[in-house]
mmCIF file of C-alpha atoms and ligand atoms in Angstrom:
data_model
loop_
_atom_site.group_PDB
_atom_site.id
_atom_site.type_symbol
_atom_site.label_atom_id
_atom_site.label_comp_id
_atom_site.label_asym_id
_atom_site.label_seq_id
_atom_site.Cartn_x
_atom_site.Cartn_y
_atom_site.Cartn_z
ATOM 1 C CA MET V 1 96.229 108.862 134.088
ATOM 2 C CA ASN V 2 96.651 106.017 131.603
ATOM 3 C CA ILE V 3 93.755 105.130 129.359
ATOM 4 C CA ILE V 4 93.070 102.336 126.901
ATOM 5 C CA LEU V 5 90.661 103.082 124.055
ATOM 6 C CA PHE V 6 89.235 99.788 122.957
ATOM 7 C CA GLY V 7 86.913 98.887 120.118
ATOM 8 C CA PRO V 8 86.510 97.347 116.677
ATOM 9 C CA PRO V 9 88.266 98.698 113.580
ATOM 10 C CA GLY V 10 86.568 101.909 112.536
ATOM 11 C CA ALA V 11 85.154 102.635 116.001
ATOM 12 C CA GLY V 12 86.945 105.988 116.140
ATOM 13 C CA LYS V 13 89.741 105.195 118.609
ATOM 14 C CA GLY V 14 92.370 107.138 116.669
ATOM 15 C CA THR V 15 90.147 110.191 116.126
ATOM 16 C CA GLN V 16 89.216 110.396 119.791
ATOM 17 C CA ALA V 17 92.744 109.695 121.055
ATOM 18 C CA LYS V 18 94.059 112.589 118.933
ATOM 19 C CA ARG V 19 91.380 114.910 120.327
ATOM 20 C CA LEU V 20 92.171 113.995 123.937
ATOM 21 C CA GLU V 21 95.869 114.421 123.227
ATOM 22 C CA ALA V 22 95.356 117.898 121.737
ATOM 23 C CA GLU V 23 92.998 119.066 124.465
ATOM 24 C CA PHE V 24 94.482 117.476 127.588
ATOM 25 C CA GLY V 25 98.052 116.501 126.762
ATOM 26 C CA TYR V 26 97.818 112.735 127.090
ATOM 27 C CA LYS V 27 100.228 111.015 124.729
ATOM 28 C CA GLN V 28 98.517 108.942 122.032
ATOM 29 C CA LEU V 29 100.277 105.612 121.590
ATOM 30 C CA SER V 30 98.851 103.909 118.505
ATOM 31 C CA THR V 31 100.507 100.651 117.478
ATOM 32 C CA GLY V 32 98.765 100.930 114.084
ATOM 33 C CA ASP V 33 100.342 104.359 113.478
ATOM 34 C CA MET V 34 103.737 103.082 114.676
ATOM 35 C CA LEU V 35 103.522 100.163 112.240
ATOM 36 C CA ARG V 36 102.441 102.436 109.354
ATOM 37 C CA GLU V 37 105.429 104.671 110.154
ATOM 38 C CA GLN V 38 107.736 101.649 109.821
ATOM 39 C CA ILE V 39 106.086 100.803 106.489
ATOM 40 C CA ALA V 40 106.516 104.386 105.244
ATOM 41 C CA LYS V 41 110.200 104.308 106.199
ATOM 42 C CA GLY V 42 110.610 100.973 104.417
ATOM 43 C CA THR V 43 112.254 99.246 107.388
ATOM 44 C CA GLU V 44 112.572 95.460 107.558
ATOM 45 C CA LEU V 45 109.944 95.389 110.323
ATOM 46 C CA GLY V 46 107.660 97.539 108.169
ATOM 47 C CA LEU V 47 107.985 95.249 105.177
ATOM 48 C CA LYS V 48 107.154 92.210 107.276
ATOM 49 C CA ALA V 49 104.243 93.941 109.016
ATOM 50 C CA LYS V 50 102.711 95.254 105.788
ATOM 51 C CA GLU V 51 101.924 91.797 104.424
ATOM 52 C CA VAL V 52 100.212 90.803 107.667
ATOM 53 C CA MET V 53 98.329 94.092 108.000
ATOM 54 C CA ASP V 54 97.114 94.118 104.407
ATOM 55 C CA ARG V 55 95.541 90.713 105.040
ATOM 56 C CA GLY V 56 93.813 92.180 108.107
ATOM 57 C CA GLU V 57 95.637 89.843 110.475
ATOM 58 C CA LEU V 58 97.415 90.674 113.715
ATOM 59 C CA VAL V 59 101.112 91.474 113.868
ATOM 60 C CA SER V 60 102.976 89.303 116.395
ATOM 61 C CA ASP V 61 102.780 90.146 120.090
ATOM 62 C CA ASP V 62 106.588 90.426 120.310
ATOM 63 C CA ILE V 63 106.722 93.154 117.685
ATOM 64 C CA VAL V 64 103.967 95.376 119.087
ATOM 65 C CA ILE V 65 105.010 94.866 122.724
ATOM 66 C CA GLY V 66 108.565 95.847 121.739
ATOM 67 C CA MET V 67 107.308 99.017 120.040
ATOM 68 C CA ILE V 68 105.200 100.041 123.029
ATOM 69 C CA ARG V 69 108.084 99.283 125.394
ATOM 70 C CA SER V 70 110.272 101.796 123.611
ATOM 71 C CA TYR V 71 107.662 104.513 124.356
ATOM 72 C CA ILE V 72 107.026 103.705 127.993
ATOM 73 C CA GLU V 73 109.985 105.260 129.649
ATOM 74 C CA CYS V 74 109.585 105.911 133.322
ATOM 75 C CA GLY V 75 108.873 109.572 133.978
ATOM 76 C CA THR V 76 108.716 110.748 130.369
ATOM 77 C CA CYS V 77 104.971 111.021 130.014
ATOM 78 C CA GLN V 78 103.779 113.178 132.893
ATOM 79 C CA LYS V 79 100.132 113.422 131.931
ATOM 80 C CA GLY V 80 99.826 109.782 130.956
ATOM 81 C CA ALA V 81 99.111 107.869 127.793
ATOM 82 C CA ILE V 82 96.164 106.874 125.651
ATOM 83 C CA PHE V 83 96.712 103.415 124.259
ATOM 84 C CA ASP V 84 94.977 103.124 120.901
ATOM 85 C CA GLY V 85 94.843 99.706 119.242
ATOM 86 C CA PHE V 86 96.905 98.129 122.000
ATOM 87 C CA PRO V 87 96.528 95.730 123.760
ATOM 88 C CA ARG V 88 94.694 93.473 121.324
ATOM 89 C CA THR V 89 95.493 90.142 122.981
ATOM 90 C CA VAL V 90 95.571 89.000 126.602
ATOM 91 C CA ALA V 91 99.343 88.469 126.284
ATOM 92 C CA GLN V 92 99.703 92.129 125.234
ATOM 93 C CA ALA V 93 97.509 93.250 128.167
ATOM 94 C CA GLU V 94 99.632 91.294 130.623
ATOM 95 C CA ALA V 95 102.855 92.663 129.122
ATOM 96 C CA LEU V 96 101.476 96.209 129.334
ATOM 97 C CA ASP V 97 100.625 95.813 133.015
ATOM 98 C CA LYS V 98 104.131 94.547 133.678
ATOM 99 C CA MET V 99 105.815 97.390 131.763
ATOM 100 C CA LEU V 100 103.724 100.006 133.560
ATOM 101 C CA SER V 101 104.172 98.537 137.012
ATOM 102 C CA GLU V 102 107.951 98.648 136.540
ATOM 103 C CA CYS V 103 107.481 102.453 136.432
ATOM 104 C CA ASN V 104 104.952 102.414 139.288
ATOM 105 C CA LEU V 105 102.220 103.175 136.777
ATOM 106 C CA GLN V 106 98.922 101.479 135.995
ATOM 107 C CA ILE V 107 95.958 101.538 133.652
ATOM 108 C CA ASP V 108 93.188 103.702 135.085
ATOM 109 C CA TYR V 109 90.417 103.335 132.491
ATOM 110 C CA VAL V 110 89.590 100.983 129.658
ATOM 111 C CA ILE V 111 86.907 102.554 127.517
ATOM 112 C CA GLU V 112 85.173 100.435 124.940
ATOM 113 C CA LEU V 113 83.729 102.276 121.952
ATOM 114 C CA ASP V 114 80.668 100.342 120.904
ATOM 115 C CA VAL V 115 79.604 100.490 117.240
ATOM 116 C CA GLU V 116 77.504 97.980 115.291
ATOM 117 C CA ASP V 117 79.034 96.143 112.339
ATOM 118 C CA ALA V 118 76.937 97.814 109.603
ATOM 119 C CA SER V 119 78.111 101.311 110.647
ATOM 120 C CA LEU V 120 81.719 100.142 110.890
ATOM 121 C CA ILE V 121 81.668 98.825 107.331
ATOM 122 C CA GLU V 122 80.212 102.123 106.129
ATOM 123 C CA ARG V 123 82.915 104.141 107.930
ATOM 124 C CA ILE V 124 85.760 101.962 106.669
ATOM 125 C CA MET V 125 84.564 102.174 103.061
ATOM 126 C CA LYS V 126 84.429 105.967 103.389
ATOM 127 C CA ARG V 127 87.954 106.026 104.849
ATOM 128 C CA ALA V 128 89.173 103.731 102.066
ATOM 129 C CA ALA V 129 88.038 106.296 99.522
ATOM 130 C CA GLU V 130 89.637 109.168 101.457
ATOM 131 C CA GLU V 131 92.929 107.687 102.711
ATOM 132 C CA GLY V 132 93.591 104.559 100.667
ATOM 133 C CA ARG V 133 94.935 102.531 103.580
ATOM 134 C CA GLY V 134 96.167 99.110 102.413
ATOM 135 C CA ASP V 135 94.001 97.252 104.937
ATOM 136 C CA ASP V 136 90.751 99.120 104.285
ATOM 137 C CA THR V 137 89.625 96.671 101.607
ATOM 138 C CA ALA V 138 86.348 94.766 102.036
ATOM 139 C CA GLU V 139 88.208 91.457 102.388
ATOM 140 C CA ALA V 140 90.808 92.658 104.937
ATOM 141 C CA PHE V 141 88.132 94.479 106.883
ATOM 142 C CA LYS V 142 86.111 91.277 107.216
ATOM 143 C CA THR V 143 89.154 89.574 108.732
ATOM 144 C CA ARG V 144 89.907 92.524 111.047
ATOM 145 C CA LEU V 145 86.357 92.613 112.340
ATOM 146 C CA ALA V 146 86.197 88.835 112.812
ATOM 147 C CA LEU V 147 89.519 88.884 114.682
ATOM 148 C CA TYR V 148 88.227 91.665 116.909
ATOM 149 C CA ARG V 149 84.938 89.935 117.719
ATOM 150 C CA ASP V 150 86.441 86.441 118.150
ATOM 151 C CA TYR V 151 89.744 87.330 119.723
ATOM 152 C CA SER V 152 90.538 90.885 120.816
ATOM 153 C CA ALA V 153 87.199 91.308 122.587
ATOM 154 C CA ASN V 154 88.493 88.617 124.970
ATOM 155 C CA VAL V 155 90.806 91.240 126.423
ATOM 156 C CA LEU V 156 87.808 93.058 127.939
ATOM 157 C CA PRO V 157 87.008 90.509 130.686
ATOM 158 C CA TYR V 158 90.610 90.939 131.872
ATOM 159 C CA TYR V 159 89.908 94.610 132.589
ATOM 160 C CA LYS V 160 86.282 94.122 133.662
ATOM 161 C CA TYR V 161 87.591 91.841 136.386
ATOM 162 C CA LYS V 162 89.837 94.664 137.554
ATOM 163 C CA GLY V 163 86.854 97.063 137.544
ATOM 164 C CA LEU V 164 88.401 99.386 134.943
ATOM 165 C CA HIS V 165 85.965 98.946 132.063
ATOM 166 C CA ALA V 166 83.498 101.566 130.798
ATOM 167 C CA LEU V 167 81.296 101.509 127.706
ATOM 168 C CA VAL V 168 80.711 104.497 125.432
ATOM 169 C CA ASP V 169 78.309 104.581 122.484
ATOM 170 C CA GLY V 170 80.646 105.092 119.524
ATOM 171 C CA ALA V 171 77.735 105.556 117.109
ATOM 172 C CA GLN V 172 77.149 109.092 118.416
ATOM 173 C CA SER V 173 78.587 112.122 116.597
ATOM 174 C CA MET V 174 82.338 112.738 117.055
ATOM 175 C CA ASP V 175 81.684 115.595 119.494
ATOM 176 C CA GLU V 176 79.208 113.550 121.500
ATOM 177 C CA VAL V 177 81.689 110.683 121.772
ATOM 178 C CA THR V 178 84.387 113.105 122.977
ATOM 179 C CA ALA V 179 81.957 114.506 125.570
ATOM 180 C CA SER V 180 81.053 110.996 126.764
ATOM 181 C CA LEU V 181 84.740 110.101 127.085
ATOM 182 C CA MET V 182 85.393 113.273 129.069
ATOM 183 C CA ASP V 183 82.487 112.382 131.363
ATOM 184 C CA VAL V 184 83.912 108.942 132.065
ATOM 185 C CA LEU V 185 87.390 110.372 132.644
ATOM 186 C CA GLY V 186 86.121 113.237 134.799
ATOM 187 C CA LEU V 187 87.673 115.833 132.482
ATOM 188 C CA LYS V 188 86.425 119.359 131.987
ATOM 189 C CA LYS V 189 87.124 121.458 128.948
ATOM 190 C CA VAL V 190 89.380 124.403 129.705
ATOM 191 C CA ARG V 191 88.525 127.365 127.525
ATOM 192 C CA GLN V 192 90.566 130.526 127.525
ATOM 193 C CA ALA V 193 88.559 133.767 127.602
HETATM 194 P P1 ADP C 201 92.045 99.511 113.200
HETATM 195 O O1 ADP C 201 91.738 99.646 114.658
HETATM 196 O O2 ADP C 201 91.167 100.351 112.335
HETATM 197 O O3 ADP C 201 92.104 98.072 112.741
HETATM 198 P P2 ADP C 201 94.901 100.044 113.600
HETATM 199 O O4 ADP C 201 95.654 101.164 113.014
HETATM 200 O O5 ADP C 201 94.757 100.017 115.099
HETATM 201 O O6 ADP C 201 93.471 100.101 112.899
HETATM 202 O O7 ADP C 201 95.546 98.655 113.165
HETATM 203 C C1 ADP C 201 95.823 98.332 111.841
HETATM 204 C C2 ADP C 201 96.523 96.963 111.759
HETATM 205 O O8 ADP C 201 97.791 97.043 112.436
HETATM 206 C C3 ADP C 201 95.816 95.800 112.444
HETATM 207 O O9 ADP C 201 94.832 95.203 111.617
HETATM 208 C C4 ADP C 201 96.992 94.855 112.741
HETATM 209 O O10 ADP C 201 97.404 94.167 111.575
HETATM 210 C C5 ADP C 201 98.105 95.822 113.107
HETATM 211 N N1 ADP C 201 98.127 96.085 114.569
HETATM 212 C C6 ADP C 201 97.932 97.297 115.168
HETATM 213 N N2 ADP C 201 98.003 97.189 116.506
HETATM 214 C C7 ADP C 201 98.240 95.870 116.772
HETATM 215 C C8 ADP C 201 98.379 95.103 117.955
HETATM 216 N N3 ADP C 201 98.299 95.672 119.168
HETATM 217 N N4 ADP C 201 98.631 93.775 117.845
HETATM 218 C C9 ADP C 201 98.718 93.177 116.644
HETATM 219 N N5 ADP C 201 98.583 93.835 115.488
HETATM 220 C C10 ADP C 201 98.337 95.168 115.536
#
């Protein structure tokens, strides 16, 4: 099963993807984490991406599609993947479909985490204090949110048309969001006695 977690910055995609990975074995594929890894390693790609990310803008389609391509190897991810922060443009969504279909795979669910702007700003400011991410400044966040609302949200009709879209209230507690996601995905928690 391949899942896309979709939603504005601060919606909780990364948190939830990590939980589903730990509990059910789906591989989290976060383009944001991949880019931050390149920055940490000080690669040429990382240096280029950092400037763009710190402004809150989008890294080029070619770069992120290339990174995702290197992870989608036919047959390597048995359980499936959770795409987190990708695709963010229609071009990325089309490229993802193509890469998956070459392995006879497909996207099964696109779950949108819905959170209102005021709560997002609150969460990002809290994360800024805790983690000090370069793009969690008020200015960069404004750009990230505007880009999401004006641009990335346009990816949703692409999946709605295919009948894959589901909406989850991302303003609930972390556990409630996880439970809602599991409901949509038809997953049951396995607890050892
Ligand atoms: P958030 O969802 O909180 O914005 P991410 O870690 O997903 O955090 O992304 C951080 C930044 O990384 C984005 O603002 C953007 O600059 C870059 N980025 C991540 N994924 C993509 C993508 N699919 N396409 C373009 N840029 C991306």
